[in-house]
């Protein structure tokens, strides 16, 4: 019986080559499948791998000259502050009042100083229903003048007719969810647009911010794991039950860069942030706290992504406060840093009071590894 012919070296190498090619093809296919699955079914431009992310960013910056965006890229801001606002005269007045008072403190980067400073402030708007879900001529003129308007490719929710600037009150479910979407888009955009910014904040257009004291405080904080604001507790309705949530109140809260990255990484929020509002989806939006943007942020950070260890910087009423008590009396004190729900004539009055104090001293009181209080002294 003839002996079986053993494969030659050339035949062995050929077989190894074929197997190697098959392995590479199989690995490539699996990688592509996992990349597709990683999108979590999110609608465009939610998928960061998709070219429409660039298109959405271009749309948001449509009213910012390219030269300004290039200037921003050369700056290293300590903090970028996004202020959600709306395309109407009442809110336009508020924006202009901030621009001509507290954004004139030293350290604020504006068009007037070629965007040089520790803090850059941008106004974040969507397309308003009163203008047929388009941007008004007045907004386009405002954007050209100040070069600080981010025009998100999203529609604003309809605001309750009873809500007025400078006072408390509900803005309505559709508007609240729209605001939550806008807040997500702001943090997502800011992280990509300002890769060296150490902190990212969200504020209101009916607040006065004492910028030198605010910046002095930030310079004392750790660079990572920071979640700062007025600490509060509440409840959201999720999956048929009430769920407790701790959060920083929405007038002005700040996250270090890594915390903001954790927030925008949560896929269910990313998907819903780009899902148009419909009443039929109220429960889905509410399940992660999107009925209140500040609660949403706290819930996602603490209960969903469970970002640990998170350092809570709890700002006391000596620094962050409502402008007036329930009886209408002023609550502003010498240590005030952020004054909320102010009237139109308060902006100039507060600037007259605090405008010359451009080198205040900030102090911290660290009570534990995960809790810091700015000192009231």
Coordinates of C-alpha atoms in Angstrom, one line a residue, residues 33-166:
X33 CA -21.6 44.7 13.4
X34 CA -20.6 45.8 16.9
X35 CA -20.0 49.3 15.7
X36 CA -23.5 49.4 14.3
X37 CA -25.0 48.0 17.5
X38 CA -23.1 50.6 19.5
X39 CA -25.4 53.3 18.0
X40 CA -28.2 52.0 20.2
X41 CA -30.7 52.7 17.5
X42 CA -30.1 56.4 17.9
X43 CA -31.4 58.6 15.2
X44 CA -29.0 60.8 13.2
X45 CA -27.1 63.0 14.0
X46 CA -26.8 61.2 17.3
X47 CA -24.3 58.7 16.0
X48 CA -20.9 60.3 16.4
X49 CA -19.5 58.2 13.6
X50 CA -22.0 59.6 11.2
X51 CA -21.2 62.6 9.0
X52 CA -24.4 64.3 10.1
X53 CA -22.8 65.1 13.4
X54 CA -20.6 67.5 11.5
X55 CA -23.6 68.9 9.7
X56 CA -25.4 69.4 13.0
X57 CA -22.4 71.2 14.4
X58 CA -22.2 73.4 11.3
X59 CA -25.8 74.3 11.6
X60 CA -25.4 75.2 15.3
X61 CA -22.5 77.5 14.4
X62 CA -24.1 78.9 11.2
X63 CA -24.3 82.4 12.7
X64 CA -20.8 82.4 14.2
X65 CA -18.1 83.5 11.7
X66 CA -15.5 80.9 10.9
X67 CA -12.8 83.3 12.1
X68 CA -14.5 83.4 15.5
X69 CA -14.6 79.6 15.8
X70 CA -10.9 79.5 14.9
X71 CA -10.2 82.1 17.6
X72 CA -12.1 80.0 20.2
X73 CA -10.0 77.0 19.1
X74 CA -6.8 78.9 20.0
X75 CA -8.0 79.9 23.4
X76 CA -7.9 77.8 26.5
X77 CA -11.0 78.7 28.5
X78 CA -11.3 77.7 32.1
X79 CA -15.1 77.5 31.7
X80 CA -17.7 77.8 28.9
X81 CA -21.2 78.7 30.0
X82 CA -24.2 77.9 27.9
X83 CA -27.4 79.8 28.5
X84 CA -30.6 78.3 27.0
X85 CA -32.8 81.0 25.8
X86 CA -35.6 81.6 23.2
X87 CA -36.1 83.7 20.1
X88 CA -38.6 86.3 21.5
X89 CA -38.4 89.9 22.6
X90 CA -38.7 89.2 26.3
X91 CA -35.8 86.9 26.4
X92 CA -33.8 89.0 23.9
X93 CA -34.0 91.9 26.3
X94 CA -32.7 89.6 29.1
X95 CA -29.8 88.5 26.9
X96 CA -28.8 92.1 26.2
X97 CA -29.1 93.0 29.8
X98 CA -26.6 90.3 30.7
X99 CA -24.3 91.3 27.9
X100 CA -24.2 94.9 29.0
X101 CA -23.7 94.2 32.7
X102 CA -22.3 91.0 34.2
X103 CA -20.6 89.9 30.9
X104 CA -18.5 93.1 31.1
X105 CA -16.7 91.9 34.2
X106 CA -13.0 91.3 33.6
X107 CA -12.4 87.7 32.6
X108 CA -15.4 87.3 30.3
X109 CA -14.5 86.5 26.7
X110 CA -16.6 88.5 24.3
X111 CA -16.4 90.0 20.8
X112 CA -15.2 93.3 22.3
X113 CA -12.0 91.7 23.6
X114 CA -11.5 89.2 20.8
X115 CA -12.9 86.5 23.0
X116 CA -10.1 86.6 25.4
X117 CA -10.8 85.6 29.0
X118 CA -11.3 82.8 31.5
X119 CA -15.0 82.3 30.7
X120 CA -16.9 82.2 27.4
X121 CA -20.6 82.7 27.5
X122 CA -22.8 81.4 24.6
X123 CA -26.6 81.6 24.2
X124 CA -28.2 78.4 23.1
X125 CA -31.5 78.7 21.0
X126 CA -33.8 76.5 19.0
X127 CA -36.3 77.4 16.3
X128 CA -39.3 79.0 17.9
X129 CA -43.0 78.2 17.0
X130 CA -43.9 81.9 16.9
X131 CA -41.7 82.3 13.9
X132 CA -42.9 79.2 12.0
X133 CA -40.0 77.1 13.5
X134 CA -37.4 79.3 11.8
X135 CA -35.0 81.9 13.2
X136 CA -36.3 85.5 13.2
X137 CA -34.7 88.4 11.5
X138 CA -34.2 90.0 14.9
X139 CA -32.2 87.0 16.1
X140 CA -30.1 86.9 13.0
X141 CA -29.2 90.6 13.6
X142 CA -28.5 89.9 17.2
X143 CA -26.2 87.0 16.3
X144 CA -24.3 89.1 13.8
X145 CA -23.8 91.8 16.4
X146 CA -22.6 89.7 19.4
X147 CA -21.3 86.5 17.7
X148 CA -22.4 84.5 20.8
X149 CA -25.6 82.7 19.5
X150 CA -25.6 79.0 19.0
X151 CA -28.6 78.1 16.8
X152 CA -29.3 74.5 17.4
X153 CA -31.0 72.4 14.6
X154 CA -34.1 71.7 16.8
X155 CA -37.6 73.1 17.4
X156 CA -38.5 74.8 20.7
X157 CA -41.3 73.3 22.7
X158 CA -44.4 75.5 23.2
X159 CA -44.1 77.4 26.5
X160 CA -47.0 77.8 28.8
X161 CA -48.7 81.1 28.4
X162 CA -48.5 81.8 32.1
X163 CA -44.7 81.6 32.3
X164 CA -42.9 85.0 32.6
X165 CA -39.2 85.9 32.6
X166 CA -37.7 86.7 36.0

